[in-house]
Amino acid sequence: MEITRKVVERKVSLTERSRVCITSGISKNLANSSIKELQKLDAQGHELILIGIDSDGGDPEMAFAIAECVKSLRAETAGIVIDRCYSAALIVLESCTKRFVNLNAKLVIHNNFRSLKVSPNQDPEALAEMSKELLKETQNTRERVLRHFSLRMTNLPREELLEMMNAETRLDAYEAVQLGMADDLVDID
């Protein structure tokens, strides 16, 4: 599919006072500080809050916490991918009212993988139980991510989205717009 390579006419400034930047791994600390700042900006009455994203991802549960906050705001939100929007960072982007991608940005969608820390003397039964719990948690997170993305990414059937996740798909800005992961391209100086 060919898309029009259009750039939003006005250049976006990420130095505006009504902005939050997610520029590191999404952790509990980052989620808490981002949520606090988003709620503060919303309480101040800003009509538009910019959310700059340049992240390799992180904890999907913390990304969902930020996404729930974003969806609860009275203000319109514009997610702007500066350079990278990988993994859990996509959860935050997809929660924004409008989603923009810098011309040279990259996005990655994949399944959530977690690992177990195992000691050499680990009880085999306890290890088996931990493995079952980990698998259940991973499957639940995958389903939650699929539901979240399916609400916004109208260009993709659920099965295709799952295939992209399984293949750890990397996208450029144009592909992200074409597939419905972003609304438009933007030129950020």
N, CA, C and O atoms as a DFTB+ gen file, in Angstrom:
756 C
 N C O
     1  1       0.834      -1.187       0.000
     2  2       0.000       0.000       0.000
     3  2       0.877       1.249       0.000
     4  3       1.868       1.335       0.726
     5  1       0.498       2.191      -0.813
     6  2       1.228       3.452      -0.881
     7  2       0.500       4.488      -0.026
     8  3      -0.722       4.607      -0.111
     9  1       1.230       5.229       0.786
    10  2       0.615       6.311       1.558
    11  2       1.238       7.622       1.118
    12  3       2.356       7.663       0.605
    13  1       0.500       8.670       1.329
    14  2       1.015       9.991       1.013
    15  2       2.064      10.354       2.050
    16  3       1.805      10.289       3.252
    17  1       3.237      10.734       1.592
    18  2       4.327      11.097       2.506
    19  2       4.162      12.572       2.871
    20  3       4.811      13.467       2.330
    21  1       3.268      12.760       3.806
    22  2       2.877      14.101       4.186
    23  2       3.446      14.447       5.559
    24  3       3.480      13.602       6.453
    25  1       3.868      15.622       5.713
    26  2       4.382      16.102       6.987
    27  2       3.409      17.135       7.524
    28  3       2.924      17.988       6.780
    29  1       3.128      17.060       8.797
    30  2       2.248      18.047       9.415
    31  2       2.835      19.425       9.144
    32  3       4.032      19.635       9.344
    33  1       2.009      20.368       8.690
    34  2       2.502      21.669       8.238
    35  2       3.258      22.436       9.317
    36  3       4.309      23.012       9.037
    37  1       2.754      22.454      10.515
    38  2       3.483      23.180      11.551
    39  2       4.465      22.232      12.223
    40  3       4.168      21.056      12.433
    41  1       5.608      22.745      12.548
    42  2       6.605      21.929      13.239
    43  2       6.235      21.862      14.712
    44  3       5.811      22.855      15.303
    45  1       6.397      20.702      15.289
    46  2       6.030      20.494      16.687
    47  2       7.207      20.840      17.577
    48  3       8.341      20.443      17.311
    49  1       6.931      21.571      18.619
    50  2       7.959      21.919      19.587
    51  2       7.749      21.104      20.856
    52  3       6.681      21.156      21.467
    53  1       8.765      20.355      21.247
    54  2       8.666      19.580      22.478
    55  2       9.139      20.378      23.685
    56  3       9.357      19.815      24.758
    57  1       9.297      21.683      23.514
    58  2       9.707      22.523      24.635
    59  2       8.516      23.246      25.252
    60  3       8.687      24.047      26.171
    61  1       7.337      22.978      24.766
    62  2       6.158      23.628      25.320
    63  2       5.964      23.199      26.773
    64  3       6.411      22.130      27.187
    65  1       5.291      24.052      27.531
    66  2       5.086      23.768      28.946
    67  2       4.117      22.615      29.197
    68  3       4.138      22.015      30.271
    69  1       3.291      22.309      28.243
    70  2       2.292      21.250      28.439
    71  2       2.772      19.943      27.823
    72  3       2.126      19.390      26.932
    73  1       3.912      19.454      28.306
    74  2       4.447      18.225      27.732
    75  2       5.053      17.331      28.806
    76  3       5.487      17.784      29.865
    77  1       5.063      16.044      28.482
    78  2       5.709      15.028      29.296
    79  2       6.566      14.225      28.335
    80  3       6.117      13.897      27.237
    81  1       7.793      13.903      28.725
    82  2       8.662      13.114      27.858
    83  2       8.982      11.772      28.504
    84  3       9.358      11.702      29.674
    85  1       8.829      10.729      27.734
    86  2       9.193       9.383      28.156
    87  2      10.419       9.018      27.332
    88  3      10.316       8.571      26.190
    89  1      11.575       9.219      27.939
    90  2      12.826       9.071      27.186
    91  2      13.760       8.051      27.820
    92  3      14.979       8.147      27.678
    93  1      13.199       7.091      28.508
    94  2      14.009       6.003      29.063
    95  2      13.127       4.770      29.155
    96  3      11.987       4.773      28.692
    97  1      13.661       3.723      29.752
    98  2      12.876       2.512      29.941
    99  2      11.691       2.771      30.858
   100  3      11.806       3.514      31.833
   101  1      10.558       2.163      30.550
   102  2       9.346       2.373      31.342
   103  2       9.420       1.483      32.583
   104  3       9.351       0.257      32.497
   105  1       9.560       2.125      33.718
   106  2       9.691       1.456      35.011
   107  2       8.618       2.008      35.948
   108  3       7.847       2.892      35.574
   109  1       8.581       1.482      37.152
   110  2       7.631       1.981      38.144
   111  2       7.899       3.449      38.459
   112  3       6.965       4.244      38.563
   113  1       9.179       3.812      38.610
   114  2       9.524       5.208      38.899
   115  2       9.115       6.138      37.766
   116  3       8.535       7.197      38.003
   117  1       9.420       5.738      36.528
   118  2       9.050       6.566      35.377
   119  2       7.531       6.681      35.270
   120  3       7.006       7.764      35.007
   121  1       6.828       5.577      35.472
   122  2       5.366       5.606      35.392
   123  2       4.794       6.549      36.450
   124  3       3.928       7.370      36.149
   125  1       5.269       6.433      37.671
   126  2       4.753       7.295      38.744
   127  2       5.011       8.768      38.462
   128  3       4.121       9.597      38.648
   129  1       6.217       9.104      38.015
   130  2       6.516      10.518      37.743
   131  2       5.738      11.020      36.524
   132  3       5.285      12.164      36.515
   133  1       5.577      10.184      35.501
   134  2       4.812      10.591      34.309
   135  2       3.345      10.808      34.652
   136  3       2.741      11.793      34.228
   137  1       2.782       9.895      35.411
   138  2       1.369      10.016      35.804
   139  2       1.159      11.276      36.631
   140  3       0.193      12.010      36.419
   141  1       2.057      11.525      37.568
   142  2       1.960      12.733      38.406
   143  2       1.992      13.994      37.543
   144  3       1.194      14.909      37.741
   145  1       2.921      14.035      36.584
   146  2       3.048      15.210      35.710
   147  2       1.834      15.362      34.792
   148  3       1.355      16.477      34.585
   149  1       1.333      14.262      34.242
   150  2       0.142      14.307      33.377
   151  2      -1.066      14.832      34.146
   152  3      -1.808      15.676      33.643
   153  1      -1.261      14.335      35.355
   154  2      -2.391      14.786      36.171
   155  2      -2.255      16.257      36.550
   156  3      -3.247      16.985      36.589
   157  1      -1.031      16.693      36.827
   158  2      -0.775      18.102      37.151
   159  2      -1.127      19.003      35.960
   160  3      -1.810      20.016      36.115
   161  1      -0.647      18.616      34.767
   162  2      -0.939      19.414      33.569
   163  2      -2.436      19.453      33.279
   164  3      -2.968      20.490      32.884
   165  1      -3.104      18.342      33.471
   166  2      -4.552      18.282      33.246
   167  2      -5.281      19.183      34.247
   168  3      -6.205      19.905      33.874
   169  1      -4.868      19.141      35.506
   170  2      -5.482      19.977      36.545
   171  2      -5.249      21.464      36.284
   172  3      -6.060      22.295      36.692
   173  1      -4.150      21.808      35.607
   174  2      -3.862      23.201      35.269
   175  2      -4.733      23.699      34.116
   176  3      -4.720      24.887      33.795
   177  1      -5.484      22.797      33.498
   178  2      -6.417      23.201      32.458
   179  2      -5.865      23.253      31.047
   180  3      -6.475      23.864      30.169
   181  1      -4.739      22.632      30.813
   182  2      -4.192      22.602      29.451
   183  2      -5.164      21.863      28.528
   184  3      -5.701      20.815      28.885
   185  1      -5.376      22.420      27.350
   186  2      -6.276      21.782      26.385
   187  2      -5.580      20.665      25.631
   188  3      -6.228      19.712      25.198
   189  1      -4.258      20.769      25.467
   190  2      -3.477      19.777      24.753
   191  2      -2.221      19.467      25.550
   192  3      -1.494      20.371      25.961
   193  1      -1.973      18.178      25.766
   194  2      -0.751      17.740      26.432
   195  2       0.042      16.910      25.431
   196  3      -0.461      15.932      24.878
   197  1       1.299      17.318      25.208
   198  2       2.193      16.582      24.316
   199  2       2.928      15.517      25.117
   200  3       3.429      15.783      26.209
   201  1       2.988      14.308      24.563
   202  2       3.730      13.229      25.199
   203  2       4.816      12.792      24.230
   204  3       4.551      12.080      23.261
   205  1       6.034      13.225      24.501
   206  2       7.167      12.863      23.660
   207  2       7.667      11.483      24.049
   208  3       7.862      11.205      25.232
   209  1       7.876      10.617      23.069
   210  2       8.307       9.239      23.347
   211  2       9.594       8.941      22.586
   212  3       9.672       9.102      21.368
   213  1      10.593       8.504      23.333
   214  2      11.851       8.012      22.772
   215  2      12.329       6.932      23.734
   216  3      13.180       7.183      24.588
   217  1      11.778       5.729      23.590
   218  2      11.974       4.690      24.595
   219  2      12.125       3.312      23.959
   220  3      11.503       3.000      22.943
   221  1      12.970       2.500      24.590
   222  2      13.123       1.099      24.189
   223  2      12.025       0.216      24.780
   224  3      12.005      -0.988      24.526
   225  1      11.125       0.785      25.555
   226  2      10.049       0.000      26.155
   227  2      10.270      -0.157      27.641
   228  3      10.735       0.762      28.314
   229  1       9.932      -1.330      28.148
   230  2      10.077      -1.566      29.580
   231  2       8.947      -2.445      30.085
   232  3       8.491      -3.358      29.397
   233  1       8.510      -2.156      31.283
   234  2       7.492      -2.966      31.961
   235  2       6.112      -2.681      31.375
   236  3       5.626      -1.554      31.477
   237  1       5.469      -3.683      30.759
   238  2       4.157      -3.430      30.153
   239  2       3.089      -3.018      31.163
   240  3       2.202      -2.231      30.833
   241  1       3.162      -3.536      32.380
   242  2       2.162      -3.151      33.388
   243  2       2.283      -1.672      33.725
   244  3       1.272      -0.999      33.931
   245  1       3.502      -1.162      33.785
   246  2       3.707       0.263      34.058
   247  2       3.273       1.100      32.853
   248  3       2.756       2.204      33.022
   249  1       3.478       0.586      31.649
   250  2       3.010       1.279      30.440
   251  2       1.486       1.354      30.441
   252  3       0.915       2.381      30.073
   253  1       0.823       0.273      30.852
   254  2      -0.642       0.296      30.946
   255  2      -1.112       1.297      31.996
   256  3      -2.151       1.933      31.814
   257  1      -0.367       1.451      33.092
   258  2      -0.732       2.439      34.112
   259  2      -0.677       3.851      33.527
   260  3      -1.572       4.662      33.763
   261  1       0.377       4.139      32.766
   262  2       0.469       5.453      32.107
   263  2      -0.669       5.603      31.096
   264  3      -1.299       6.658      31.027
   265  1      -0.935       4.557      30.315
   266  2      -1.988       4.607      29.292
   267  2      -3.359       4.870      29.919
   268  3      -4.148       5.648      29.382
   269  1      -3.640       4.233      31.033
   270  2      -4.925       4.461      31.711
   271  2      -5.041       5.908      32.178
   272  3      -6.111       6.510      32.087
   273  1      -3.943       6.462      32.676
   274  2      -3.937       7.866      33.081
   275  2      -4.196       8.760      31.872
   276  3      -5.016       9.675      31.937
   277  1      -3.500       8.496      30.773
   278  2      -3.668       9.299      29.553
   279  2      -5.127       9.288      29.109
   280  3      -5.680      10.330      28.757
   281  1      -5.741       8.124      29.126
   282  2      -7.140       8.014      28.681
   283  2      -8.115       8.714      29.618
   284  3      -9.221       9.071      29.212
   285  1      -7.708       8.912      30.873
   286  2      -8.604       9.546      31.845
   287  2      -8.532      11.071      31.835
   288  3      -9.349      11.728      32.481
   289  1      -7.579      11.637      31.122
   290  2      -7.386      13.091      31.123
   291  2      -8.511      13.810      30.386
   292  3      -9.076      13.284      29.426
   293  1      -8.824      15.005      30.840
   294  2      -9.796      15.848      30.122
   295  2      -9.155      16.452      28.878
   296  3      -9.824      16.668      27.867
   297  1      -7.865      16.718      28.958
   298  2      -7.139      17.341      27.846
   299  2      -6.988      16.358      26.690
   300  3      -6.982      15.141      26.879
   301  1      -6.866      16.915      25.494
   302  2      -6.477      16.114      24.335
   303  2      -5.009      15.759      24.531
   304  3      -4.263      16.520      25.147
   305  1      -4.594      14.617      24.014
   306  2      -3.192      14.227      24.127
   307  2      -2.640      13.925      22.744
   308  3      -3.310      13.317      21.909
   309  1      -1.408      14.359      22.519
   310  2      -0.723      14.065      21.271
   311  2       0.558      13.324      21.605
   312  3       1.486      13.897      22.176
   313  1       0.603      12.046      21.247
   314  2       1.814      11.260      21.412
   315  2       2.713      11.512      20.215
   316  3       2.268      11.433      19.070
   317  1       3.979      11.816      20.479
   318  2       4.914      12.130      19.405
   319  2       6.147      11.250      19.562
   320  3       6.900      11.393      20.526
   321  1       6.351      10.345      18.616
   322  2       7.544       9.492      18.652
   323  2       8.711      10.296      18.101
   324  3       8.711      10.702      16.939
   325  1       9.700      10.518      18.948
   326  2      10.851      11.327      18.585
   327  2      11.842      10.499      17.762
   328  3      12.265      10.915      16.684
   329  1      12.203       9.333      18.280
   330  2      13.182       8.481      17.605
   331  2      12.800       7.001      17.699
   332  3      12.718       6.316      16.679
   333  1      12.564       6.501      18.930
   334  2      12.245       5.089      19.142
   335  2      10.953       4.947      19.938
   336  3      10.707       5.679      20.896
   337  1      10.156       4.009      19.526
   338  2       8.954       3.642      20.282
   339  2       8.855       2.125      20.198
   340  3       8.193       1.571      19.320
   341  1       9.524       1.475      21.127
   342  2       9.631       0.029      21.097
   343  2       8.786      -0.586      22.208
   344  3       8.627      -0.013      23.286
   345  1       8.256      -1.756      21.917
   346  2       7.679      -2.619      22.934
   347  2       6.608      -1.903      23.756
   348  3       5.619      -1.427      23.199
   349  1       6.794      -1.823      25.064
   350  2       5.786      -1.250      25.959
   351  2       5.526       0.232      25.687
   352  3       4.458       0.738      26.032
   353  1       6.476       0.933      25.079
   354  2       6.256       2.349      24.761
   355  2       5.102       2.514      23.777
   356  3       4.426       3.543      23.780
   357  1       4.872       1.498      22.927
   358  2       3.734       1.543      21.998
   359  2       2.404       1.590      22.732
   360  3       1.440       2.175      22.237
   361  1       2.345       0.980      23.907
   362  2       1.113       1.002      24.707
   363  2       0.755       2.438      25.060
   364  3      -0.410       2.831      24.990
   365  1       1.756       3.214      25.439
   366  2       1.531       4.628      25.776
   367  2       1.104       5.398      24.529
   368  3       0.129       6.149      24.568
   369  1       1.825       5.218      23.427
   370  2       1.486       5.922      22.182
   371  2       0.044       5.646      21.772
   372  3      -0.695       6.566      21.423
   373  1      -0.350       4.388      21.816
   374  2      -1.692       4.014      21.351
   375  2      -2.812       4.561      22.228
   376  3      -3.971       4.561      21.812
   377  1      -2.489       5.030      23.437
   378  2      -3.513       5.581      24.318
   379  2      -3.781       7.058      24.056
   380  3      -4.751       7.611      24.573
   381  1      -2.937       7.697      23.261
   382  2      -3.063       9.142      23.006
   383  2      -4.192       9.441      22.016
   384  3      -4.517       8.622      21.156
   385  1      -4.776      10.625      22.155
   386  2      -5.850      11.056      21.264
   387  2      -5.364      11.117      19.826
   388  3      -6.031      10.616      18.921
   389  1      -4.211      11.724      19.614
   390  2      -3.566      11.800      18.298
   391  2      -2.156      11.260      18.441
   392  3      -1.504      11.448      19.469
   393  1      -1.689      10.580      17.387
   394  2      -0.385       9.923      17.435
   395  2       0.424      10.330      16.214
   396  3       0.001      10.137      15.074
   397  1       1.613      10.905      16.480
   398  2       2.483      11.372      15.421
   399  2       3.829      10.656      15.508
   400  3       4.265      10.263      16.589
   401  1       4.479      10.493      14.360
   402  2       5.767       9.820      14.297
   403  2       6.733      10.708      13.521
   404  3       6.442      11.133      12.403
   405  1       7.885      10.981      14.128
   406  2       8.929      11.729      13.449
   407  2       9.366      10.960      12.201
   408  3       9.347       9.729      12.187
   409  1       9.750      11.674      11.178
   410  2      10.075      11.063       9.886
   411  2      11.082       9.919       9.961
   412  3      10.971       8.954       9.205
   413  1      12.060      10.011      10.858
   414  2      13.103       8.982      10.942
   415  2      12.901       8.012      12.104
   416  3      13.798       7.228      12.415
   417  1      11.752       8.056      12.739
   418  2      11.509       7.223      13.916
   419  2      11.326       5.754      13.539
   420  3      10.994       5.422      12.402
   421  1      11.549       4.891      14.521
   422  2      11.368       3.445      14.374
   423  2      10.451       2.949      15.487
   424  3      10.502       3.437      16.616
   425  1       9.618       1.976      15.151
   426  2       8.738       1.350      16.117
   427  2       8.963      -0.155      16.094
   428  3       9.290      -0.720      15.050
   429  1       8.789      -0.810      17.245
   430  2       8.917      -2.263      17.331
   431  2       7.741      -2.799      18.128
   432  3       7.428      -2.316      19.216
   433  1       7.099      -3.811      17.557
   434  2       6.017      -4.506      18.251
   435  2       6.422      -5.969      18.381
   436  3       6.859      -6.593      17.414
   437  1       6.270      -6.508      19.591
   438  2       6.646      -7.906      19.818
   439  2       5.878      -8.459      21.007
   440  3       5.199      -7.723      21.722
   441  1       5.995      -9.757      21.206
   442  2       5.400     -10.395      22.373
   443  2       6.198     -10.033      23.611
   444  3       7.392      -9.742      23.540
   445  1       5.521     -10.058      24.736
   446  2       6.154      -9.804      26.012
   447  2       6.864     -11.082      26.469
   448  3       6.249     -12.146      26.551
   449  1       8.136     -10.969      26.758
   450  2       8.885     -12.118      27.249
   451  2       9.430     -11.798      28.637
   452  3      10.012     -10.735      28.855
   453  1       9.244     -12.696      29.542
   454  2       9.809     -12.561      30.876
   455  2      10.607     -13.805      31.183
   456  3      10.400     -14.851      30.568
   457  1      11.502     -13.699      32.115
   458  2      12.328     -14.855      32.433
   459  2      12.302     -15.136      33.929
   460  3      11.944     -14.282      34.740
   461  1      12.687     -16.345      34.263
   462  2      12.793     -16.771      35.655
   463  2      14.250     -16.776      36.076
   464  3      15.132     -17.153      35.304
   465  1      14.488     -16.360      37.288
   466  2      15.820     -16.501      37.859
   467  2      15.808     -17.815      38.634
   468  3      15.024     -18.000      39.565
   469  1      16.680     -18.705      38.234
   470  2      16.696     -20.044      38.810
   471  2      18.038     -20.290      39.472
   472  3      19.092     -19.997      38.909
   473  1      17.977     -20.831      40.672
   474  2      19.222     -21.219      41.351
   475  2      19.466     -22.712      41.115
   476  3      18.522     -23.457      40.849
   477  1      20.711     -23.150      41.209
   478  2      21.028     -24.566      40.952
   479  2      20.297     -25.527      41.897
   480  3      20.058     -26.680      41.536
   481  1      19.946     -25.073      43.082
   482  2      19.290     -25.947      44.066
   483  2      17.773     -25.762      44.099
   484  3      17.118     -26.143      45.069
   485  1      17.219     -25.179      43.042
   486  2      15.787     -24.887      42.988
   487  2      14.981     -26.189      43.035
   488  3      15.300     -27.158      42.346
   489  1      13.947     -26.189      43.849
   490  2      13.039     -27.334      43.935
   491  2      12.315     -27.486      42.600
   492  3      11.681     -26.536      42.141
   493  1      12.394     -28.671      41.958
   494  2      11.770     -28.859      40.641
   495  2      10.262     -28.586      40.622
   496  3       9.744     -28.044      39.646
   497  1       9.565     -28.953      41.683
   498  2       8.116     -28.702      41.734
   499  2       7.823     -27.210      41.826
   500  3       6.914     -26.703      41.170
   501  1       8.603     -26.516      42.646
   502  2       8.420     -25.066      42.769
   503  2       8.757     -24.383      41.450
   504  3       8.080     -23.437      41.046
   505  1       9.798     -24.859      40.783
   506  2      10.182     -24.310      39.487
   507  2       9.083     -24.523      38.448
   508  3       8.783     -23.626      37.661
   509  1       8.486     -25.716      38.452
   510  2       7.391     -26.007      37.518
   511  2       6.203     -25.081      37.781
   512  3       5.588     -24.584      36.837
   513  1       5.879     -24.847      39.037
   514  2       4.774     -23.947      39.389
   515  2       5.079     -22.511      38.976
   516  3       4.210     -21.807      38.462
   517  1       6.318     -22.082      39.206
   518  2       6.714     -20.736      38.797
   519  2       6.647     -20.589      37.283
   520  3       6.242     -19.542      36.777
   521  1       7.038     -21.616      36.566
   522  2       6.985     -21.595      35.104
   523  2       5.555     -21.472      34.608
   524  3       5.289     -20.731      33.663
   525  1       4.629     -22.194      35.239
   526  2       3.203     -22.105      34.865
   527  2       2.671     -20.701      35.097
   528  3       1.951     -20.155      34.261
   529  1       3.028     -20.120      36.236
   530  2       2.578     -18.764      36.552
   531  2       3.143     -17.748      35.556
   532  3       2.441     -16.839      35.114
   533  1       4.404     -17.916      35.218
   534  2       5.039     -17.020      34.259
   535  2       4.372     -17.124      32.893
   536  3       4.127     -16.107      32.244
   537  1       4.081     -18.331      32.458
   538  2       3.407     -18.531      31.178
   539  2       2.019     -17.894      31.195
   540  3       1.622     -17.244      30.228
   541  1       1.289     -18.076      32.277
   542  2      -0.053     -17.488      32.406
   543  2       0.025     -15.961      32.370
   544  3      -0.770     -15.307      31.695
   545  1       0.983     -15.404      33.099
   546  2       1.163     -13.948      33.119
   547  2       1.512     -13.425      31.735
   548  3       0.982     -12.400      31.306
   549  1       2.391     -14.115      31.040
   550  2       2.803     -13.709      29.694
   551  2       1.627     -13.750      28.733
   552  3       1.453     -12.832      27.931
   553  1       0.820     -14.798      28.802
   554  2      -0.352     -14.921      27.929
   555  2      -1.372     -13.826      28.238
   556  3      -1.958     -13.251      27.321
   557  1      -1.588     -13.533      29.521
   558  2      -2.519     -12.471      29.905
   559  2      -2.058     -11.111      29.396
   560  3      -2.859     -10.318      28.900
   561  1      -0.758     -10.849      29.524
   562  2      -0.214      -9.577      29.036
   563  2      -0.369      -9.484      27.525
   564  3      -0.759      -8.438      27.007
   565  1      -0.066     -10.571      26.807
   566  2      -0.211     -10.571      25.347
   567  2      -1.657     -10.264      24.943
   568  3      -1.890      -9.468      24.033
   569  1      -2.620     -10.888      25.610
   570  2      -4.030     -10.639      25.292
   571  2      -4.420      -9.198      25.589
   572  3      -5.164      -8.580      24.827
   573  1      -3.917      -8.666      26.693
   574  2      -4.213      -7.272      27.043
   575  2      -3.636      -6.318      26.001
   576  3      -4.287      -5.348      25.612
   577  1      -2.415      -6.594      25.554
   578  2      -1.784      -5.767      24.517
   579  2      -2.583      -5.862      23.216
   580  3      -2.824      -4.845      22.567
   581  1      -2.989      -7.057      22.835
   582  2      -3.789      -7.237      21.610
   583  2      -5.098      -6.456      21.689
   584  3      -5.480      -5.794      20.725
   585  1      -5.787      -6.527      22.828
   586  2      -7.046      -5.766      22.992
   587  2      -6.782      -4.268      22.886
   588  3      -7.516      -3.544      22.214
   589  1      -5.731      -3.815      23.555
   590  2      -5.390      -2.388      23.564
   591  2      -5.100      -1.898      22.146
   592  3      -5.630      -0.871      21.724
   593  1      -4.262      -2.627      21.414
   594  2      -3.912      -2.220      20.059
   595  2      -5.089      -2.360      19.109
   596  3      -5.248      -1.532      18.213
   597  1      -5.909      -3.371      19.276
   598  2      -7.040      -3.596      18.379
   599  2      -8.049      -2.450      18.437
   600  3      -8.757      -2.196      17.463
   601  1      -8.114      -1.764      19.567
   602  2      -9.039      -0.635      19.693
   603  2      -8.644       0.534      18.804
   604  3      -9.516       1.267      18.339
   605  1      -7.355       0.727      18.555
   606  2      -6.884       1.880      17.805
   607  2      -6.390       1.549      16.414
   608  3      -6.498       2.375      15.507
   609  1      -5.856       0.367      16.231
   610  2      -5.230       0.024      14.955
   611  2      -6.251      -0.657      14.050
   612  3      -6.224      -1.872      13.854
   613  1      -7.142       0.150      13.513
   614  2      -8.258      -0.376      12.738
   615  2      -7.838      -0.970      11.403
   616  3      -8.626      -1.683      10.781
   617  1      -6.630      -0.701      10.947
   618  2      -6.177      -1.221       9.655
   619  2      -5.745      -2.682       9.734
   620  3      -5.522      -3.309       8.698
   621  1      -5.622      -3.235      10.934
   622  2      -5.085      -4.581      11.081
   623  2      -6.070      -5.532      11.753
   624  3      -6.615      -5.215      12.811
   625  1      -6.298      -6.693      11.147
   626  2      -7.064      -7.722      11.847
   627  2      -6.236      -8.257      13.019
   628  3      -5.006      -8.206      12.992
   629  1      -6.900      -8.755      14.019
   630  2      -6.247      -9.282      15.218
   631  2      -5.182     -10.331      14.868
   632  3      -4.098     -10.333      15.451
   633  1      -5.489     -11.207      13.930
   634  2      -4.557     -12.280      13.563
   635  2      -3.262     -11.710      12.986
   636  3      -2.173     -12.204      13.280
   637  1      -3.387     -10.679      12.169
   638  2      -2.195     -10.056      11.574
   639  2      -1.366      -9.347      12.636
   640  3      -0.136      -9.385      12.606
   641  1      -2.047      -8.704      13.565
   642  2      -1.361      -8.031      14.666
   643  2      -0.590      -9.057      15.507
   644  3       0.544      -8.799      15.910
   645  1      -1.195     -10.202      15.769
   646  2      -0.526     -11.255      16.526
   647  2       0.693     -11.778      15.762
   648  3       1.739     -12.039      16.357
   649  1       0.556     -11.929      14.454
   650  2       1.700     -12.361      13.633
   651  2       2.843     -11.352      13.723
   652  3       4.010     -11.733      13.807
   653  1       2.500     -10.065      13.705
   654  2       3.529      -9.029      13.820
   655  2       4.229      -9.113      15.173
   656  3       5.448      -8.963      15.264
   657  1       3.444      -9.354      16.221
   658  2       4.030      -9.475      17.556
   659  2       4.962     -10.683      17.617
   660  3       6.070     -10.589      18.145
   661  1       4.519     -11.803      17.085
   662  2       5.335     -13.025      17.103
   663  2       6.624     -12.864      16.304
   664  3       7.645     -13.463      16.641
   665  1       6.579     -12.064      15.254
   666  2       7.752     -11.872      14.389
   667  2       8.677     -10.752      14.870
   668  3       9.693     -10.477      14.231
   669  1       8.340     -10.107      15.984
   670  2       9.086      -8.945      16.476
   671  2       9.310      -7.950      15.340
   672  3      10.434      -7.739      14.887
   673  1       8.219      -7.352      14.897
   674  2       8.203      -6.506      13.718
   675  2       8.760      -5.113      13.995
   676  3       8.395      -4.461      14.974
   677  1       9.645      -4.680      13.118
   678  2      10.231      -3.336      13.168
   679  2       9.623      -2.523      12.029
   680  3       9.539      -2.987      10.891
   681  1       9.204      -1.311      12.353
   682  2       8.531      -0.458      11.382
   683  2       9.203       0.905      11.296
   684  3       9.711       1.419      12.292
   685  1       9.202       1.489      10.094
   686  2       9.622       2.877       9.986
   687  2       8.377       3.755      10.141
   688  3       7.262       3.251      10.274
   689  1       8.580       5.050      10.121
   690  2       7.487       5.992      10.361
   691  2       6.359       5.844       9.334
   692  3       5.183       5.901       9.691
   693  1       6.712       5.656       8.079
   694  2       5.705       5.556       7.024
   695  2       4.859       4.299       7.190
   696  3       3.643       4.330       7.005
   697  1       5.513       3.192       7.541
   698  2       4.777       1.942       7.773
   699  2       3.853       2.073       8.979
   700  3       2.742       1.543       8.972
   701  1       4.307       2.775      10.012
   702  2       3.488       2.958      11.210
   703  2       2.193       3.700      10.883
   704  3       1.128       3.345      11.387
   705  1       2.284       4.726      10.042
   706  2       1.086       5.466       9.632
   707  2       0.208       4.583       8.745
   708  3      -1.011       4.544       8.913
   709  1       0.816       3.893       7.824
   710  2       0.081       3.039       6.899
   711  2      -0.716       1.967       7.649
   712  3      -1.850       1.665       7.278
   713  1      -0.129       1.397       8.696
   714  2      -0.783       0.322       9.444
   715  2      -1.730       0.829      10.525
   716  3      -2.419       0.034      11.164
   717  1      -1.772       2.136      10.736
   718  2      -2.687       2.697      11.725
   719  2      -2.113       2.796      13.127
   720  3      -2.856       3.045      14.076
   721  1      -0.812       2.607      13.282
   722  2      -0.183       2.768      14.604
   723  2       0.030       4.234      14.931
   724  3       0.210       4.593      16.095
   725  1       0.009       5.077      13.919
   726  2       0.140       6.520      14.104
   727  2      -0.816       7.195      13.117
   728  3      -1.200       6.619      12.099
   729  1      -1.184       8.426      13.449
   730  2      -2.126       9.160      12.608
   731  2      -1.439       9.930      11.490
   732  3      -1.996      10.085      10.403
   733  1      -0.220      10.415      11.757
   734  2       0.450      11.224      10.756
   735  2       1.937      11.338      11.078
   736  3       2.396      10.992      12.166
   737  1       2.655      11.832      10.098
   738  2       4.084      12.082      10.232
   739  2       4.292      13.513      10.711
   740  3       3.453      14.386      10.489
   741  1       5.425      13.736      11.369
   742  2       5.750      15.075      11.851
   743  2       7.263      15.268      11.694
   744  3       8.033      14.310      11.764
   745  1       7.669      16.511      11.483
   746  2       9.082      16.829      11.335
   747  2       9.553      17.524      12.601
   748  3       9.140      18.646      12.894
   749  1      10.414      16.856      13.344
   750  2      10.938      17.420      14.578
   751  2      12.379      17.811      14.361
   752  3      13.205      16.986      13.970
   753  1      12.682      19.079      14.617
   754  2      14.073      19.556      14.488
   755  2      14.934      18.977      15.563
   756  3      16.131      19.263      15.616
